[in-house]
Short mmCIF file of C-alpha atoms (C1' of nucleotides) in Angstrom, two decimals:
data_model
loop_
_atom_site.label_atom_id
_atom_site.label_comp_id
_atom_site.label_asym_id
_atom_site.label_seq_id
_atom_site.Cartn_x
_atom_site.Cartn_y
_atom_site.Cartn_z
CA MET A 261 -34.37 6.75 -48.21
CA LYS A 262 -38.10 6.19 -47.88
CA LEU A 263 -40.67 8.76 -46.76
CA GLY A 264 -41.25 6.75 -43.59
CA GLU A 265 -37.61 7.25 -42.56
CA TYR A 266 -37.83 10.96 -43.28
CA ALA A 267 -40.96 11.05 -41.13
CA ILE A 268 -38.99 9.67 -38.18
CA ILE A 269 -36.12 12.15 -38.66
CA LEU A 270 -38.58 15.06 -38.89
CA ASP A 271 -40.52 13.93 -35.85
CA ASN A 272 -37.32 13.55 -33.83
CA ALA A 273 -35.97 16.95 -34.79
CA ILE A 274 -39.29 18.66 -33.96
CA LYS A 275 -39.32 17.00 -30.54
CA LYS A 276 -35.67 17.93 -29.88
CA LYS A 277 -36.26 21.52 -31.09
CA GLU A 278 -33.58 21.31 -33.72
CA SER A 279 -33.64 23.48 -36.82
CA ILE A 280 -34.87 21.60 -39.90
CA ILE A 281 -33.95 22.36 -43.50
CA MET A 282 -35.70 20.29 -46.13
CA LEU A 283 -35.61 20.37 -49.91
CA CYS A 284 -38.70 18.67 -51.27
CA SER A 285 -41.57 18.53 -53.69
CA CYS A 286 -44.74 19.58 -51.89
CA THR A 287 -48.25 21.06 -51.92
CA VAL A 288 -49.28 23.71 -49.39
CA ASN A 289 -52.67 24.59 -47.91
CA TYR A 290 -53.06 27.55 -45.55
CA SER A 291 -55.99 28.95 -43.63
CA GLY A 292 -55.92 31.76 -41.10
CA ARG A 293 -55.89 35.50 -41.67
CA ALA A 294 -56.46 34.58 -45.32
CA GLU A 295 -56.64 31.29 -47.21
CA SER A 296 -54.23 29.98 -49.81
CA TYR A 297 -53.43 27.00 -51.96
CA LEU A 298 -50.09 26.27 -53.63
CA SER A 299 -49.93 23.29 -55.96
CA LYS A 300 -47.07 20.82 -56.32
CA GLY A 301 -43.54 22.09 -56.85
CA ASP A 302 -39.99 22.03 -55.47
CA ARG A 303 -39.61 24.08 -52.29
CA ILE A 304 -37.26 24.77 -49.41
CA VAL A 305 -39.02 24.09 -46.12
CA ILE A 306 -37.51 25.38 -42.89
CA ILE A 307 -38.72 24.75 -39.36
CA LYS A 308 -36.80 26.85 -36.85
CA GLU A 309 -36.13 26.13 -33.20
CA ASP A 310 -38.81 28.62 -32.17
CA THR A 311 -41.29 26.63 -34.35
CA THR A 312 -41.38 29.28 -37.09
CA LEU A 313 -42.08 27.58 -40.44
CA LEU A 314 -40.98 28.95 -43.81
CA VAL A 315 -41.73 27.67 -47.31
CA HIS A 316 -39.54 29.18 -50.03
CA GLN A 317 -39.85 28.89 -53.79
CA PRO A 318 -36.67 29.06 -55.94
CA LYS A 319 -37.24 32.78 -56.53
CA GLY A 320 -37.97 35.89 -54.49
CA SER A 321 -37.07 37.30 -51.09
CA ASN A 322 -40.24 36.40 -49.22
CA PRO A 323 -41.50 32.97 -48.22
CA ILE A 324 -44.51 31.91 -50.29
CA ASN A 325 -46.11 30.45 -47.14
CA TYR A 326 -45.18 30.60 -43.48
CA MET A 327 -46.31 30.12 -39.92
CA LYS A 328 -45.22 32.28 -37.00
CA TYR A 329 -43.52 31.06 -33.81
CA GLU A 330 -45.51 29.09 -31.24
CA THR A 331 -46.85 26.76 -33.87
CA SER A 332 -47.16 23.03 -33.26
CA HIS A 333 -45.97 20.65 -35.98
CA ASP A 334 -47.17 17.11 -36.45
CA VAL A 335 -45.85 14.57 -38.96
CA SER A 336 -47.91 11.75 -40.39
CA LEU A 337 -47.66 9.29 -43.29
CA ASN A 338 -50.72 8.45 -45.35
CA LYS A 339 -51.05 6.63 -48.68
CA GLY A 340 -47.43 7.29 -49.65
CA VAL A 341 -47.57 11.00 -48.81
CA LEU A 342 -45.80 12.64 -45.90
CA LYS A 343 -47.99 15.23 -44.23
CA LEU A 344 -46.79 18.07 -42.04
CA SER A 345 -49.70 19.56 -40.07
CA SER A 346 -48.88 22.90 -38.47
CA ARG A 347 -51.27 24.59 -36.07
CA ASN A 348 -51.22 27.93 -34.29
CA LEU A 349 -54.36 27.76 -32.19
CA ALA A 350 -53.79 31.16 -30.54
CA LEU A 351 -53.80 32.87 -33.94
CA LYS A 352 -56.31 30.39 -35.46
CA GLU A 353 -53.88 29.63 -38.24
CA TYR A 354 -53.53 26.26 -39.90
CA MET A 355 -51.21 24.84 -42.52
CA ASP A 356 -50.89 21.46 -44.15
CA ILE A 357 -47.89 20.58 -46.27
CA LEU A 358 -48.17 17.44 -48.36
CA ILE A 359 -44.65 16.24 -49.09
CA HIS A 360 -44.47 14.08 -52.22
CA GLU A 361 -40.71 13.60 -52.37
CA VAL A 362 -37.79 14.54 -50.14
CA TYR A 363 -34.58 15.58 -51.93
CA SER A 364 -32.61 16.54 -48.85
CA LEU A 365 -33.25 16.77 -45.12
CA ARG A 366 -30.91 18.24 -42.52
CA THR A 367 -31.48 18.88 -38.85
CA ARG A 368 -29.22 20.61 -36.35
CA LYS A 369 -29.23 22.41 -33.03
CA MET A 370 -27.97 25.85 -34.04
CA GLU A 371 -25.86 27.98 -31.71
CA ASP A 372 -26.50 31.66 -32.26
CA ASN A 373 -27.28 34.33 -29.69
CA LYS A 374 -25.89 37.26 -31.67
CA THR A 375 -27.91 40.33 -32.51
CA LEU A 376 -27.47 42.59 -35.50
CA ILE A 377 -25.62 45.88 -35.20
CA LEU A 378 -27.45 48.20 -37.55
CA GLN A 379 -26.63 51.76 -38.51
CA GLY A 380 -28.56 54.26 -40.61
CA THR A 381 -32.05 53.85 -39.18
CA GLU A 382 -34.62 56.57 -38.69
CA LYS A 383 -33.68 56.72 -35.00
CA ASP A 384 -30.05 57.33 -35.99
CA MET A 385 -31.27 60.19 -38.19
CA ALA A 386 -33.18 61.69 -35.27
CA GLU A 387 -30.09 61.47 -33.05
CA MET A 388 -27.92 63.09 -35.69
CA ILE A 389 -30.38 65.98 -36.06
CA PHE A 390 -30.69 66.33 -32.28
CA ASN A 391 -26.92 66.65 -32.01
CA ASN A 392 -26.56 68.82 -35.14
CA PRO A 393 -29.69 71.03 -35.09
CA GLU A 394 -28.31 73.42 -37.69
CA MET A 395 -28.95 70.63 -40.23
CA ILE A 396 -32.63 71.61 -40.02
CA GLU A 397 -32.08 75.36 -40.04
CA LYS A 398 -30.17 78.11 -38.33
CA GLY A 399 -31.36 78.71 -34.78
CA PHE A 400 -33.24 75.43 -34.35
CA LYS A 401 -33.10 74.32 -30.68
CA PRO A 402 -34.07 70.69 -30.10
CA LEU A 403 -35.83 69.79 -26.85
CA THR A 404 -36.67 66.09 -27.00
CA MET A 405 -36.11 63.04 -29.17
CA GLU A 406 -38.54 60.15 -29.77
CA GLU A 407 -41.06 61.88 -27.52
CA HIS A 408 -44.06 59.63 -27.01
CA ILE A 409 -47.42 61.37 -27.11
CA LYS A 410 -50.78 59.68 -26.94
CA PHE A 411 -51.09 59.55 -30.72
CA GLY A 412 -47.63 58.31 -31.67
CA PHE A 413 -44.15 59.67 -31.14
CA ILE A 414 -42.33 62.70 -32.42
CA ASP A 415 -38.85 62.10 -33.85
CA VAL A 416 -37.39 65.49 -32.86
CA PHE A 417 -39.24 68.24 -31.04
CA GLY A 418 -37.93 71.77 -30.41
CA HIS A 419 -38.13 75.53 -30.97
CA ASP A 420 -37.13 77.47 -34.07
CA LYS A 421 -35.13 80.72 -33.99
CA ASP A 422 -38.31 82.67 -33.20
CA ASN A 423 -39.21 80.24 -30.39
CA ILE A 424 -42.05 78.66 -32.35
CA LEU A 425 -42.68 75.00 -31.46
CA THR A 426 -41.33 72.84 -34.28
CA ILE A 427 -41.92 69.15 -34.99
CA ILE A 428 -39.44 67.20 -37.13
CA GLU A 429 -40.50 63.95 -38.76
CA CYS A 430 -37.63 61.89 -40.18
CA LYS A 431 -37.79 59.36 -42.99
CA ARG A 432 -34.74 57.33 -43.92
CA TYR A 433 -35.78 57.05 -47.54
CA ASN A 434 -38.38 58.69 -49.79
CA ALA A 435 -41.04 60.68 -47.88
CA ASP A 436 -44.56 60.00 -49.11
CA PHE A 437 -48.17 60.98 -48.37
CA SER A 438 -48.19 58.87 -45.27
CA ALA A 439 -45.22 60.79 -43.82
CA VAL A 440 -46.96 64.11 -44.48
CA SER A 441 -50.19 62.83 -42.88
CA GLN A 442 -48.23 61.71 -39.85
CA LEU A 443 -46.64 65.13 -39.48
CA GLN A 444 -50.02 66.81 -39.97
CA ARG A 445 -51.51 64.68 -37.17
CA TYR A 446 -48.68 65.50 -34.75
CA VAL A 447 -48.90 69.23 -35.46
CA LYS A 448 -52.68 69.16 -34.93
CA LYS A 449 -52.40 67.20 -31.68
CA VAL A 450 -49.61 69.36 -30.25
CA LYS A 451 -51.58 72.52 -31.07
CA GLU A 452 -54.58 71.07 -29.22
CA SER A 453 -52.75 69.64 -26.22
CA ARG A 454 -50.56 72.72 -25.65
CA GLY A 455 -53.19 75.26 -26.65
CA VAL A 456 -50.70 76.90 -29.04
CA PRO A 457 -52.05 78.49 -32.24
CA ILE A 458 -48.94 77.99 -34.37
CA VAL A 459 -46.79 74.86 -34.53
CA ARG A 460 -44.34 74.29 -37.39
CA GLY A 461 -43.84 71.01 -39.20
CA VAL A 462 -40.61 69.89 -40.86
CA LEU A 463 -40.10 66.72 -42.88
CA ALA A 464 -36.48 65.56 -42.99
CA ALA A 465 -35.64 62.91 -45.60
CA PRO A 466 -33.23 62.24 -48.47
CA ARG A 467 -36.09 62.94 -50.89
CA ILE A 468 -39.82 63.48 -51.15
CA SER A 469 -42.29 62.49 -53.87
CA PRO A 470 -43.62 65.46 -55.86
CA ASN A 471 -47.24 64.91 -54.80
CA ALA A 472 -46.28 64.58 -51.14
CA LYS A 473 -44.28 67.80 -51.46
CA GLU A 474 -47.32 69.57 -52.88
CA MET A 475 -49.42 68.39 -49.93
CA LEU A 476 -46.67 69.31 -47.47
CA GLU A 477 -46.36 72.83 -48.83
CA GLY A 478 -50.14 73.18 -48.97
CA LEU A 479 -50.11 72.61 -45.22
CA GLY A 480 -47.40 75.24 -44.80
CA TYR A 481 -44.74 72.74 -43.78
CA LYS A 482 -41.14 72.52 -44.89
CA PHE A 483 -38.97 69.82 -46.45
CA VAL A 484 -35.29 69.50 -45.53
CA LYS A 485 -33.08 67.11 -47.51
CA ILE A 486 -31.08 64.98 -45.06
CA GLU A 487 -29.43 61.59 -45.56
CA PRO A 488 -29.47 58.96 -42.81
CA PRO A 489 -26.05 58.63 -41.16
CA MET A 490 -23.81 55.69 -42.07
CA HIS A 491 -21.23 55.20 -39.37
CA LEU A 492 -19.93 51.76 -40.24
CA GLU A 493 -18.36 53.26 -43.32
CA ARG A 494 -15.08 51.42 -43.23
CA PHE A 495 -16.59 48.33 -44.80
CA ASN A 496 -18.26 50.45 -47.47
CA LYS A 497 -15.06 52.24 -48.33
CA ASN A 498 -13.20 48.95 -48.57
CA GLN A 499 -15.84 47.75 -51.02
CA LYS A 500 -15.42 50.80 -53.18
CA THR A 501 -11.69 50.28 -53.23
CA LEU A 502 -12.14 46.63 -54.16
CA ASP A 503 -14.69 47.45 -56.85
CA ALA A 504 -12.17 49.75 -58.48
CA PHE A 505 -10.03 46.77 -59.42
CA MET B 208 -14.91 17.82 -46.08
CA LYS B 209 -12.57 20.80 -46.26
CA LEU B 210 -13.57 24.42 -46.88
CA GLY B 211 -11.78 24.32 -50.23
CA GLU B 212 -14.07 21.55 -51.43
CA TYR B 213 -17.11 23.50 -50.27
CA ALA B 214 -15.79 26.48 -52.19
CA ILE B 215 -15.78 24.44 -55.40
CA ILE B 216 -19.31 23.13 -54.81
CA LEU B 217 -20.57 26.65 -54.09
CA ASP B 218 -18.85 28.12 -57.11
CA ASN B 219 -20.25 25.41 -59.37
CA ALA B 220 -23.79 25.83 -58.09
CA ILE B 221 -23.66 29.61 -58.51
CA LYS B 222 -22.46 29.21 -62.09
CA LYS B 223 -25.13 26.59 -62.87
CA LYS B 224 -27.84 28.75 -61.23
CA GLU B 225 -28.81 26.01 -58.82
CA SER B 226 -30.45 26.79 -55.49
CA ILE B 227 -28.01 26.57 -52.58
CA ILE B 228 -28.90 25.73 -48.98
CA MET B 229 -26.06 25.92 -46.49
CA LEU B 230 -25.92 25.43 -42.74
CA CYS B 231 -22.82 27.10 -41.39
CA SER B 232 -21.08 29.23 -38.81
CA CYS B 233 -20.52 32.68 -40.26
CA THR B 234 -20.04 36.44 -39.82
CA VAL B 235 -21.98 38.92 -41.95
CA ASN B 236 -21.18 42.46 -43.11
CA TYR B 237 -23.71 44.49 -45.06
CA SER B 238 -23.59 47.93 -46.59
CA GLY B 239 -26.21 49.54 -48.77
CA ARG B 240 -29.43 51.27 -47.77
CA ALA B 241 -28.10 50.86 -44.22
CA GLU B 242 -25.02 49.21 -42.72
CA SER B 243 -24.89 46.20 -40.46
CA TYR B 244 -22.55 43.79 -38.74
CA LEU B 245 -23.48 40.38 -37.39
CA SER B 246 -20.83 38.50 -35.44
CA LYS B 247 -20.11 34.77 -35.57
CA GLY B 248 -22.94 32.30 -35.13
CA ASP B 249 -24.78 29.36 -36.75
CA ARG B 250 -26.94 30.43 -39.68
CA ILE B 251 -28.91 29.08 -42.61
CA VAL B 252 -27.67 30.66 -45.84
CA ILE B 253 -29.76 30.36 -48.99
CA ILE B 254 -28.84 31.50 -52.48
CA LYS B 255 -31.78 31.17 -54.83
CA GLU B 256 -31.75 30.64 -58.59
CA ASP B 257 -32.63 34.30 -59.15
CA THR B 258 -29.52 35.22 -57.05
CA THR B 259 -31.56 36.29 -54.02
CA LEU B 260 -29.52 35.70 -50.84
CA LEU B 261 -31.04 35.01 -47.42
CA VAL B 262 -29.32 34.62 -44.05
CA HIS B 263 -31.52 33.15 -41.33
CA GLN B 264 -30.89 32.84 -37.62
CA PRO B 265 -32.49 29.95 -35.68
CA LYS B 266 -35.39 32.17 -34.64
CA GLY B 267 -37.86 34.55 -36.26
CA SER B 268 -39.72 34.88 -39.54
CA ASN B 269 -37.48 37.38 -41.25
CA PRO B 270 -33.94 36.89 -42.53
CA ILE B 271 -31.37 38.74 -40.42
CA ASN B 272 -29.52 39.76 -43.59
CA TYR B 273 -30.40 39.47 -47.26
CA MET B 274 -29.67 40.65 -50.76
CA LYS B 275 -32.25 41.09 -53.49
CA TYR B 276 -32.26 39.38 -56.89
CA GLU B 277 -29.75 40.41 -59.55
CA THR B 278 -26.87 40.15 -57.14
CA SER B 279 -23.56 38.63 -58.16
CA HIS B 280 -21.91 36.12 -55.82
CA ASP B 281 -18.24 35.36 -55.69
CA VAL B 282 -16.51 32.69 -53.60
CA SER B 283 -12.95 32.90 -52.37
CA LEU B 284 -10.75 31.16 -49.81
CA ASN B 285 -8.37 33.15 -47.67
CA LYS B 286 -6.41 32.17 -44.57
CA GLY B 287 -8.70 29.25 -43.77
CA VAL B 288 -11.89 31.27 -44.14
CA LEU B 289 -14.40 30.88 -46.94
CA LYS B 290 -15.66 34.23 -48.15
CA LEU B 291 -18.86 34.86 -50.07
CA SER B 292 -18.82 38.32 -51.63
CA SER B 293 -22.22 39.45 -52.88
CA ARG B 294 -22.65 42.62 -54.91
CA ASN B 295 -25.68 44.42 -56.29
CA LEU B 296 -24.12 47.30 -58.18
CA ALA B 297 -27.45 48.66 -59.45
CA LEU B 298 -28.69 49.11 -55.88
CA LYS B 299 -25.22 49.89 -54.49
CA GLU B 300 -25.58 47.09 -51.98
CA TYR B 301 -22.72 44.95 -50.76
CA MET B 302 -22.49 41.94 -48.50
CA ASP B 303 -19.60 39.82 -47.30
CA ILE B 304 -20.19 36.55 -45.51
CA LEU B 305 -17.20 34.99 -43.79
CA ILE B 306 -17.87 31.28 -43.44
CA HIS B 307 -15.89 29.70 -40.61
CA GLU B 308 -17.35 26.20 -40.76
CA VAL B 309 -19.78 24.42 -43.07
CA TYR B 310 -22.15 21.94 -41.39
CA SER B 311 -24.18 21.08 -44.44
CA LEU B 312 -24.33 22.18 -48.07
CA ARG B 313 -26.92 21.18 -50.64
CA THR B 314 -27.44 22.43 -54.17
CA ARG B 315 -30.22 21.61 -56.58
CA LYS B 316 -32.01 22.90 -59.65
CA MET B 317 -35.53 23.36 -58.33
CA GLU B 318 -38.58 22.87 -60.54
CA ASP B 319 -41.40 25.18 -59.51
CA ASN B 320 -43.49 27.46 -61.69
CA LYS B 321 -46.57 27.47 -59.48
CA THR B 322 -48.18 30.64 -58.15
CA LEU B 323 -50.15 31.02 -54.95
CA ILE B 324 -53.94 31.10 -54.99
CA LEU B 325 -54.90 33.55 -52.27
CA GLN B 326 -58.32 34.51 -50.94
CA GLY B 327 -59.35 37.14 -48.40
CA THR B 328 -57.38 40.16 -49.58
CA GLU B 329 -58.49 43.77 -49.51
CA LYS B 330 -59.36 43.53 -53.19
CA ASP B 331 -61.65 40.58 -52.41
CA MET B 332 -63.32 42.76 -49.77
CA ALA B 333 -63.86 45.56 -52.30
CA GLU B 334 -65.40 43.11 -54.78
CA MET B 335 -67.69 41.69 -52.12
CA ILE B 336 -68.91 45.18 -51.19
CA PHE B 337 -69.34 46.13 -54.84
CA ASN B 338 -71.56 43.09 -55.36
CA ASN B 339 -73.36 43.44 -52.02
CA PRO B 340 -73.67 47.22 -51.50
CA GLU B 341 -76.24 46.88 -48.72
CA MET B 342 -73.32 45.69 -46.54
CA ILE B 343 -72.31 49.37 -46.33
CA GLU B 344 -75.79 50.74 -45.85
CA LYS B 345 -79.28 50.69 -47.31
CA GLY B 346 -79.45 52.49 -50.63
CA PHE B 347 -75.72 52.55 -51.37
CA LYS B 348 -75.14 52.38 -55.13
CA PRO B 349 -71.55 51.50 -56.12
CA LEU B 350 -70.15 53.00 -59.31
CA THR B 351 -66.54 51.89 -59.60
CA MET B 352 -64.03 49.58 -57.92
CA GLU B 353 -60.26 50.18 -57.52
CA GLU B 354 -60.63 53.54 -59.29
CA HIS B 355 -57.24 55.08 -59.84
CA ILE B 356 -57.01 58.80 -59.24
CA LYS B 357 -53.87 60.87 -59.37
CA PHE B 358 -53.31 60.54 -55.63
CA GLY B 359 -53.93 56.84 -55.09
CA PHE B 360 -56.91 54.58 -55.73
CA ILE B 361 -60.35 54.35 -54.24
CA ASP B 362 -61.48 50.85 -53.20
CA VAL B 363 -65.21 51.41 -53.84
CA PHE B 364 -66.79 54.61 -55.11
CA GLY B 365 -70.52 55.32 -55.36
CA HIS B 366 -73.59 57.26 -54.29
CA ASP B 367 -75.55 56.94 -51.05
CA LYS B 368 -79.35 56.83 -50.85
CA ASP B 369 -79.45 60.67 -51.11
CA ASN B 370 -77.16 60.60 -54.17
CA ILE B 371 -74.20 61.99 -52.20
CA LEU B 372 -70.81 60.85 -53.54
CA THR B 373 -69.42 58.24 -51.14
CA ILE B 374 -65.89 56.83 -50.89
CA ILE B 375 -65.31 53.44 -49.26
CA GLU B 376 -61.87 52.53 -47.97
CA CYS B 377 -61.44 48.85 -47.08
CA LYS B 378 -58.97 47.34 -44.63
CA ARG B 379 -58.70 43.59 -44.21
CA TYR B 380 -57.68 43.87 -40.58
CA ASN B 381 -57.58 46.63 -37.95
CA ALA B 382 -58.08 50.13 -39.37
CA ASP B 383 -55.61 52.66 -37.97
CA PHE B 384 -54.67 56.34 -38.29
CA SER B 385 -53.10 55.73 -41.65
CA ALA B 386 -56.38 54.33 -43.04
CA VAL B 387 -58.29 57.39 -41.80
CA SER B 388 -55.68 59.75 -43.29
CA GLN B 389 -55.92 57.91 -46.59
CA LEU B 390 -59.72 58.31 -46.62
CA GLN B 391 -59.39 61.97 -45.67
CA ARG B 392 -57.01 62.56 -48.58
CA TYR B 393 -59.33 60.88 -51.09
CA VAL B 394 -62.39 62.81 -49.88
CA LYS B 395 -60.47 66.08 -50.13
CA LYS B 396 -59.17 65.31 -53.62
CA VAL B 397 -62.56 64.19 -54.96
CA LYS B 398 -64.21 67.34 -53.56
CA GLU B 399 -61.59 69.44 -55.36
CA SER B 400 -61.53 67.56 -58.65
CA ARG B 401 -65.32 67.27 -58.97
CA GLY B 402 -66.10 70.63 -57.42
CA VAL B 403 -68.57 68.99 -55.04
CA PRO B 404 -69.01 70.53 -51.56
CA ILE B 405 -69.99 67.32 -49.77
CA VAL B 406 -68.37 63.90 -50.19
CA ARG B 407 -68.92 61.14 -47.65
CA GLY B 408 -66.20 58.84 -46.34
CA VAL B 409 -66.76 55.29 -45.11
CA LEU B 410 -64.13 53.01 -43.58
CA ALA B 411 -64.96 49.30 -43.92
CA ALA B 412 -62.91 46.93 -41.75
CA PRO B 413 -63.35 44.13 -39.18
CA ARG B 414 -62.32 46.60 -36.48
CA ILE B 415 -60.87 50.05 -35.85
CA SER B 416 -58.56 51.31 -33.12
CA PRO B 417 -60.26 53.67 -30.62
CA ASN B 418 -58.01 56.64 -31.47
CA ALA B 419 -58.51 56.13 -35.21
CA LYS B 420 -62.27 55.99 -34.60
CA GLU B 421 -62.11 59.29 -32.74
CA MET B 422 -60.25 60.87 -35.65
CA LEU B 423 -62.66 59.30 -38.16
CA GLU B 424 -65.74 60.63 -36.37
CA GLY B 425 -64.09 64.01 -35.87
CA LEU B 426 -63.91 64.22 -39.67
CA GLY B 427 -67.59 63.24 -39.94
CA TYR B 428 -66.88 59.85 -41.51
CA LYS B 429 -68.43 56.51 -40.73
CA PHE B 430 -67.11 53.09 -39.70
CA VAL B 431 -68.76 49.89 -40.95
CA LYS B 432 -67.68 46.55 -39.50
CA ILE B 433 -67.05 44.10 -42.37
CA GLU B 434 -64.93 40.93 -42.43
CA PRO B 435 -62.85 40.02 -45.50
CA PRO B 436 -64.39 37.12 -47.45
CA MET B 437 -62.91 33.63 -47.11
CA HIS B 438 -63.96 31.50 -50.03
CA LEU B 439 -61.59 28.57 -49.70
CA GLU B 440 -63.38 27.56 -46.54
CA ARG B 441 -63.47 23.84 -47.10
CA PHE B 442 -59.92 23.36 -45.80
CA ASN B 443 -60.67 25.49 -42.76
CA LYS B 444 -63.80 23.50 -41.95
CA ASN B 445 -61.92 20.23 -42.27
CA GLN B 446 -59.35 21.52 -39.83
CA LYS B 447 -62.00 22.42 -37.29
CA THR B 448 -63.46 18.95 -37.64
CA LEU B 449 -60.04 17.37 -37.20
CA ASP B 450 -59.21 19.56 -34.23
CA ALA B 451 -62.34 18.36 -32.49
CA PHE B 452 -60.88 14.86 -32.20
"C1'" DG C 33 -38.78 53.73 -63.49
"C1'" DG C 34 -41.50 56.44 -60.10
"C1'" DG C 35 -45.71 56.85 -57.43
"C1'" DG C 36 -48.91 54.83 -54.44
"C1'" DA C 37 -50.63 51.34 -51.44
"C1'" DG C 38 -51.38 46.39 -49.77
"C1'" DA C 39 -49.29 42.59 -46.99
"C1'" DG C 40 -51.53 36.23 -44.18
"C1'" DA C 41 -46.71 42.01 -43.76
"C1'" DT C 42 -42.89 41.33 -39.28
"C1'" DG C 43 -40.67 43.32 -35.39
"C1'" DC C 44 -39.95 46.70 -31.75
"C1'" DC C 45 -41.21 49.38 -28.02
"C1'" DG C 46 -44.35 51.51 -24.73
"C1'" DC C 47 -48.37 51.32 -21.93
"C1'" DG D 217 -52.54 42.16 -24.77
"C1'" DC D 218 -53.22 46.59 -27.97
"C1'" DG D 219 -51.46 50.83 -30.11
"C1'" DG D 220 -48.44 53.15 -33.05
"C1'" DC D 221 -44.82 52.90 -36.26
"C1'" DA D 222 -40.27 51.65 -38.68
"C1'" DT D 223 -38.57 48.30 -42.07
"C1'" DT D 224 -31.96 47.26 -45.84
"C1'" DT D 225 -39.66 46.50 -45.53
"C1'" DC D 226 -41.22 43.46 -50.28
"C1'" DT D 227 -44.49 43.14 -53.87
"C1'" DC D 228 -47.85 44.50 -57.13
"C1'" DC D 229 -50.19 47.63 -60.20
"C1'" DC D 230 -50.62 51.64 -62.86
"C1'" DC D 231 -48.94 55.63 -65.14
#
DNA sequence: GGGGAGAGATGCCGC
DNA sequence: GCGGCATTTCTCCCC
């Protein structure tokens, strides 16, 4: 098939808001929040029904170039090269893909309105702690969860056994400097807004980096080792059983 | 084509380390750092040559499910359903994709060893400031760039006109709380390690959020409005010219 | 391999 | 729209 025929298929699919999956050799220019140039190579190019554009190389998780939704796409043919011009005027982002050869081109209206069920997030951790306060320490009495204050939101907020205000910051994986800084900010702001001299800070995570721990303890805060909850465990257990064979 | 034939094509491509692009109706189970379930719908499934797996819905920039590189993929056919079992034992991550119908399946050895040329990063900003110190303020004398200290690295480090040690933290977009905390940490650490009572902090970014500015000024630091440099501007200018038509 | 931080981060929610 | 923050963040760099 010639590039001109591919141009017509592309143009049609864009107009009909079908998803487009193309395997091709191409060159990519981008200008927007930054500027980039990617010279000729084989790539997977996807245009989704919401006009999102992705360019993937044969390695790696992330697209090498992309455009967000609400991008307009225009196809043109010039001197034996197919050109895809993508524009997001609202974001002032521009991309030109020069397509030298098309290896495969598929278009289809995709039917999918399903959303992901996800378990084991930071919010799930906060809920688990709220419902099992002794995980933090004996006598901890939670008051609120995901409480929004002007400067962010507090995962779990409550009183300790001596009725001292206590702020829990959860991290689903390794806690780092940034987590400690966040906790420090919340403690400072709550002290100010409530006019209380002492507010405790607790960082709940499966682990904490040594330097972050040093900073945490320097501030007089506490680390509690807690794993995020995994409730969809049946699948996991099945895998373990299967792996045993 | 029947699912059994697709199974053979898939199996072959996986063994030959070809890239695979499949349009299909499928169900996805994931278990690893978290757990997820995605019920039946039309998806784009990609297996790259480095064994990275991506599952894309018809909307959005990010894959709805994925596996990282160094994952093994196994294809099986059971009761009229094609099953792709993906395992990353090192990361303890598992995914099962049940494929109900294949709309399109392409495999190909992709040739691409090109890397992206990118301009306008935070590092580019630091270099620009290092070479044009008056952008920060009159009399600023930079000493080092990207200096690694035990607790992170300092974008630009130098003396101000009064020979006071000054730390510059760059952000290529909006500076937020986290940027201010980072600067605060560096100032504190440099004071301690050098035994100097006064160290200045400067945040260089195109803009700063009002709350972050309040925190910054509360710490006695300074904000300087600086845009990241865009050196590949020719393409951008051409676009503006084209858009005018 | 861990620590630390950037990213054209994206996506979500609240105001 | 902006602000604040989580993310199965990913990726890179340095130790």
